[in-house]
XYZ file of C-alpha atoms in Angstrom:
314
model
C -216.083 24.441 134.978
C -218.663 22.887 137.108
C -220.830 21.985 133.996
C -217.502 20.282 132.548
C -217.473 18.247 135.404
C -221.142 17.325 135.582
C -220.661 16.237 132.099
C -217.815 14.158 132.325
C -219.561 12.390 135.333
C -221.930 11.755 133.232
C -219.870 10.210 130.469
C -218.449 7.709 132.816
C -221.460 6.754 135.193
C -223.809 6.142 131.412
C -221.402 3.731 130.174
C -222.399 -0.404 131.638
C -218.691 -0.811 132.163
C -219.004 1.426 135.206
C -221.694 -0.024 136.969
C -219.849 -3.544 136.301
C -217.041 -2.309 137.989
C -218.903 -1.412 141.403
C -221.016 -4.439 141.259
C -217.775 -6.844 140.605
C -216.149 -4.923 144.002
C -219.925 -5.987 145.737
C -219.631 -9.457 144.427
C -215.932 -9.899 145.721
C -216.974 -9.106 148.917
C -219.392 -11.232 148.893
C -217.491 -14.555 147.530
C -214.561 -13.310 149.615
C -216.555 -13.431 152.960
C -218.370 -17.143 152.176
C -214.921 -18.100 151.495
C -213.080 -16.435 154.388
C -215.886 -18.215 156.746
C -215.271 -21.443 155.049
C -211.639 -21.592 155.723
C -211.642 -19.948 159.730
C -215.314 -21.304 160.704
C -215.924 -21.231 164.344
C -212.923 -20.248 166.929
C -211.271 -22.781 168.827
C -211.362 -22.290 172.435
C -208.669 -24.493 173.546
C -206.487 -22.481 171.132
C -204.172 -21.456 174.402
C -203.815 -25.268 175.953
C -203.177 -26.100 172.002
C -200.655 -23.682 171.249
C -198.649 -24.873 175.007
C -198.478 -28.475 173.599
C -197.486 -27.806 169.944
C -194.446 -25.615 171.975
C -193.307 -28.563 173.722
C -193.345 -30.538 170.909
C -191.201 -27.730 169.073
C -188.742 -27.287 171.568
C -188.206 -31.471 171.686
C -187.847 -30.872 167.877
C -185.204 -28.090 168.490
C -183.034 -29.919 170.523
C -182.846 -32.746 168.050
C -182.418 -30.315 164.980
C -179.690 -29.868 162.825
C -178.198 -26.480 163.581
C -179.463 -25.232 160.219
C -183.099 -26.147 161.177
C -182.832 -24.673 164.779
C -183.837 -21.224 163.300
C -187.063 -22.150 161.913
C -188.116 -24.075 165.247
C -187.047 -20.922 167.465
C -188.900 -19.195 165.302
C -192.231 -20.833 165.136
C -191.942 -21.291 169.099
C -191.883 -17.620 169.527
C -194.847 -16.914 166.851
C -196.737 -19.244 169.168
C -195.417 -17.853 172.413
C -196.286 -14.133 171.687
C -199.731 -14.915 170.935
C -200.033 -16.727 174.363
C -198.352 -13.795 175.835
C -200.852 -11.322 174.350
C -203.847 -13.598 175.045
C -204.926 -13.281 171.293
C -206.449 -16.136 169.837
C -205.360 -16.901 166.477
C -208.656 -18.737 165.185
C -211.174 -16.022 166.244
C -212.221 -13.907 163.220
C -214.629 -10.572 163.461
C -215.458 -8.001 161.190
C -212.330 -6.442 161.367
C -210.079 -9.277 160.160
C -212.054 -9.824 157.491
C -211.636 -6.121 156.394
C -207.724 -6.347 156.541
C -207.345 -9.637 155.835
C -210.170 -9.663 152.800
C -211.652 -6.529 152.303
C -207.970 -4.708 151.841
C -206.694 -7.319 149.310
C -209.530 -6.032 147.290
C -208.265 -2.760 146.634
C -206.492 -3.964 143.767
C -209.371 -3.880 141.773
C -209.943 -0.419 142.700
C -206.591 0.148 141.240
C -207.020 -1.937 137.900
C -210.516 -0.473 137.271
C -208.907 3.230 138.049
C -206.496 2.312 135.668
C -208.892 0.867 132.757
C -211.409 4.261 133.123
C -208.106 6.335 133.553
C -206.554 5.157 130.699
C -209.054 5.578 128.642
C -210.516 8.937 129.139
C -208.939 10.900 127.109
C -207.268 8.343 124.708
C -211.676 7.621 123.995
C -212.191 10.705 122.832
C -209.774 10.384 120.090
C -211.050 6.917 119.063
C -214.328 8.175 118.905
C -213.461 11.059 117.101
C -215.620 13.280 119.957
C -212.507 15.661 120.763
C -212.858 18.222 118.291
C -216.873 18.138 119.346
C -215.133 18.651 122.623
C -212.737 21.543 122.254
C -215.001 23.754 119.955
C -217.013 24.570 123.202
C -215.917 27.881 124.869
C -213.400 26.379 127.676
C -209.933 26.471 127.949
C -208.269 23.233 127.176
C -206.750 23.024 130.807
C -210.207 23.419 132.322
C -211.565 20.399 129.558
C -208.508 17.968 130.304
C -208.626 19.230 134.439
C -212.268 18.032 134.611
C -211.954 14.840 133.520
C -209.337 13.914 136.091
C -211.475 15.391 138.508
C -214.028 13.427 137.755
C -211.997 10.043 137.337
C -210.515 10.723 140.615
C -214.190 10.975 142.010
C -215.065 7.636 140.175
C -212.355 5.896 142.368
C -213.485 7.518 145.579
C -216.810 6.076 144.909
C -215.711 2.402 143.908
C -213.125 2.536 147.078
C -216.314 4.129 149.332
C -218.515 1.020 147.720
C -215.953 -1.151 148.638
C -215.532 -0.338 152.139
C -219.063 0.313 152.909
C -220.142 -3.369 151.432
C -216.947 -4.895 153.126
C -218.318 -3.528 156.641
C -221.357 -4.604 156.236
C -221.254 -8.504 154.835
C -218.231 -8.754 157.295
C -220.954 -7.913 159.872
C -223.612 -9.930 158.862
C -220.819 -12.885 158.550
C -218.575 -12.319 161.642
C -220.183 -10.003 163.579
C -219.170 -6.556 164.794
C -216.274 -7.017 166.521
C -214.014 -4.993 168.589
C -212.468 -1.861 166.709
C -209.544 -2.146 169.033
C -209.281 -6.028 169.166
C -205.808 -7.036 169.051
C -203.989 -8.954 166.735
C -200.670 -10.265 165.339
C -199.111 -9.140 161.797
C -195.908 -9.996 160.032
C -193.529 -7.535 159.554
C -190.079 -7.293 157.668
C -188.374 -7.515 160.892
C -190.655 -10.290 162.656
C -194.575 -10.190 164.275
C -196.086 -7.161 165.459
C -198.772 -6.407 167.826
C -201.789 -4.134 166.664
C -205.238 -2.933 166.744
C -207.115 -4.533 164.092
C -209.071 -1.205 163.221
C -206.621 0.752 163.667
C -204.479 -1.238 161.317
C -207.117 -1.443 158.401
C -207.680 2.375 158.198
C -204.095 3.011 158.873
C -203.355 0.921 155.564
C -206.229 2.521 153.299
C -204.777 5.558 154.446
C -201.258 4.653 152.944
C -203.388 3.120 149.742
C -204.290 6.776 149.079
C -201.352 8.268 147.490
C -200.650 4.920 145.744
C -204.166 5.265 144.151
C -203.455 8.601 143.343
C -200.351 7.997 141.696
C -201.032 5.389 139.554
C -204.209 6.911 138.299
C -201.997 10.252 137.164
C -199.728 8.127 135.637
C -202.649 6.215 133.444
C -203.894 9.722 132.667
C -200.835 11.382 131.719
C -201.054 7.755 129.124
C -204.622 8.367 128.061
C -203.593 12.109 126.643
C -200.072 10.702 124.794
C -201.548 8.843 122.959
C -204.644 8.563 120.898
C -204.666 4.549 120.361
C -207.558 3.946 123.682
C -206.385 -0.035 123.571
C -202.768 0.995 123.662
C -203.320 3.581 126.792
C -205.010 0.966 128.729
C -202.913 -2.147 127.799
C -199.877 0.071 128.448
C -201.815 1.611 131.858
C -202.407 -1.909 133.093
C -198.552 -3.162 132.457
C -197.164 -0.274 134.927
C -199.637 -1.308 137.442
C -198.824 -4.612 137.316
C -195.111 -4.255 136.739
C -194.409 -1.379 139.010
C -194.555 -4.347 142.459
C -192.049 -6.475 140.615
C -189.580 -3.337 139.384
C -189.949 -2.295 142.971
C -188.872 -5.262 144.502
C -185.907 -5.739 141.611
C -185.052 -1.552 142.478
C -184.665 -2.372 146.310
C -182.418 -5.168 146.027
C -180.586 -2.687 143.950
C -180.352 0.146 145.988
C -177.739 -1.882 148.347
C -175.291 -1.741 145.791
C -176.929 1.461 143.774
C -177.904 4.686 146.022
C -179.160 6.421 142.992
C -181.744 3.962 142.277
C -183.708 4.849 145.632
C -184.930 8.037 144.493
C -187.051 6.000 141.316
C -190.527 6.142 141.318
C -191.435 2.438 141.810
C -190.056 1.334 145.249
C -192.611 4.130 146.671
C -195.782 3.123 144.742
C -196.581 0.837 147.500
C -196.802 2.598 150.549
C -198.935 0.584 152.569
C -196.010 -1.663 153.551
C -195.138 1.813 156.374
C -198.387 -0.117 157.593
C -196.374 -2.464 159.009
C -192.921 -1.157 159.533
C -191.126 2.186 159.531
C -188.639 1.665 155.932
C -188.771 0.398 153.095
C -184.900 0.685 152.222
C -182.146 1.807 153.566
C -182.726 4.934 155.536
C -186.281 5.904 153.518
C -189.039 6.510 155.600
C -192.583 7.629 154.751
C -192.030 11.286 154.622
C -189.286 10.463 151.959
C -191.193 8.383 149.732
C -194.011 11.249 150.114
C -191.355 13.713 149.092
C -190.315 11.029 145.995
C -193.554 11.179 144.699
C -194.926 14.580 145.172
C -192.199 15.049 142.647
C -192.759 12.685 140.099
C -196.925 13.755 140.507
C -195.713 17.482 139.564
C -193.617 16.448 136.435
C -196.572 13.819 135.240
C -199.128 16.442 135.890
C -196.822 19.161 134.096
C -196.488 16.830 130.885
C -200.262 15.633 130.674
C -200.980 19.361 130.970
C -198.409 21.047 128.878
C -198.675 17.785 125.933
C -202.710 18.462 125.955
C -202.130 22.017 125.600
C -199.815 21.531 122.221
C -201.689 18.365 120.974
C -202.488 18.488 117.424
C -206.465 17.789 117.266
C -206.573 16.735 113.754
C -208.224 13.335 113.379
């Protein structure tokens, strides 16, 4: 089993694609960072004094709006207010915001290149005509088809560890270290939030996790249905994409539709328990956990079972 492994680590780390990958995450950081300092540049110190006269000139603006416009003045007076209240400055930018606001966004490509190497494991070997070289060796199937998702899931460990590790460090060298527990302000389904800007950015790679997972099963499960590589990753790439926008379509649903909660897509993304405690309704993380250790057992159980009966022949 462990030589298996070793050898499908090696498969994926000799082809160019793999290294172009890792070294596209380094560059984003990179380009991300000049262009994050561009925008923010130094911190205003008079932020404070600022904010107090751009109030004013709000609440003269609320007593003069229309009643439909009063809203959006109340609420931009009490964006500005809380900050004041918390003593947070909105234009000073550290390590940490760069991670969350920058380094975070960048996880997509974690996803999309999890996806493309996913996709494509199995559905490769087939295209190549390198499975029967494959199965003629003295392993079980499961053990062959269990070590390359092994070592794709290790793959994406490594681009997400590259990822992090370069994002700490050019946000460093760019903004300087920072204060782990520095506070800040997010926005939230139900209006601004006060947290810790570390706490917030591991907090939200944490959620990531299962997402990762979960998408990369699904892009497996693809890569063994069918032998066509460019069709497993074309079709790997449209759930990834898709999956936000069926989500978003599924929880406007699921007012009128209860049913339509316990589909997979409204969970894929659940980073959003980042930032508030639902997503619909009455589900709450360990509810979307539950929704998708479910759906991970029956896409594991196909992959495994459809490998298992899969006619070799090429």
């Amino acid at each position: 089993m462990i030589g298996l492994f070793k050898n499908e680590m090696m498969k994926i780390f000799s082809k160019k694609s793999s290294w172009i990958y890792i070294a596209i995450l380094v560059i984003g950081v990179v380009a991300g960072a000049i262009i994050y300092d561009k925008v923010y540049g130094e911190p205003n110190e008079n932020w404070k004094s600022e904010a107090q006269a751009e109030i004013v000139e709000l609440q003269t603006g609320l007593a003069e709006a229309p009643e439909d416009e009063k809203e959006f003045y109340q609420s931009q007076i009490d964006e500005k207010q809380q900050f004041i209240d918390a003593n947070i400055n909105p234009t000073e930018k550290v390590s940490w915001h760069f991670m969350n606001d920058v380094v975070f966004g960048l996880t997509i490509f974690v996803t999309l290149f999890t996806v493309i190497v996913c996709s494509a494991n199995v559905s490769a070997e087939f295209s190549d005509g390198t499975i029967k070289q494959l199965l003629i060796r003295p392993h079980r199937r499961w053990s062959i088809l269990l070590s390359k998702y092994v070592s794709v899931i290790l793959y994406s460990v490594v681009m997400l560890a590259v990822l992090l590790l370069a994002g700490y460090l050019v946000g460093i060298l760019f903004f300087g270290a920072g204060d782990f527990s520095m506070k800040s302000i997010v926005y939230t389904m139900d209006g601004q939030k006060e947290v810790a800007i570390g706490t917030q950015f591991f907090t939200s790679i944490l959620y990531f996790l299962p997402s990762l997972l979960m998408v990369m099963t699904i892009s497996f499960m693809l890569s063994t249905l069918f032998k066509s590589q460019a069709l497993a990753v074309g079709i790997g790439i449209a759930v990834l994409f898709f999956s936000s926008v069926l989500g978003g379509m599924i929880i406007f649903l699921a007012e009128k539709f209860t049913w339509v909660k316990f589909l997979i897509f409204p969970h894929m993304d659940l980073t959003i328990y980042a930032l508030q405690d639902k997503i619909l309704q009455d589900v709450t993380l360990p509810i979307s956990l539950t929704i998708l250790l479910v759906y991970y057992v029956i896409f594991m159980a196909l992959t495994f079972l459809f490998f298992q009966k899969r006619d070799i022949s090429i």
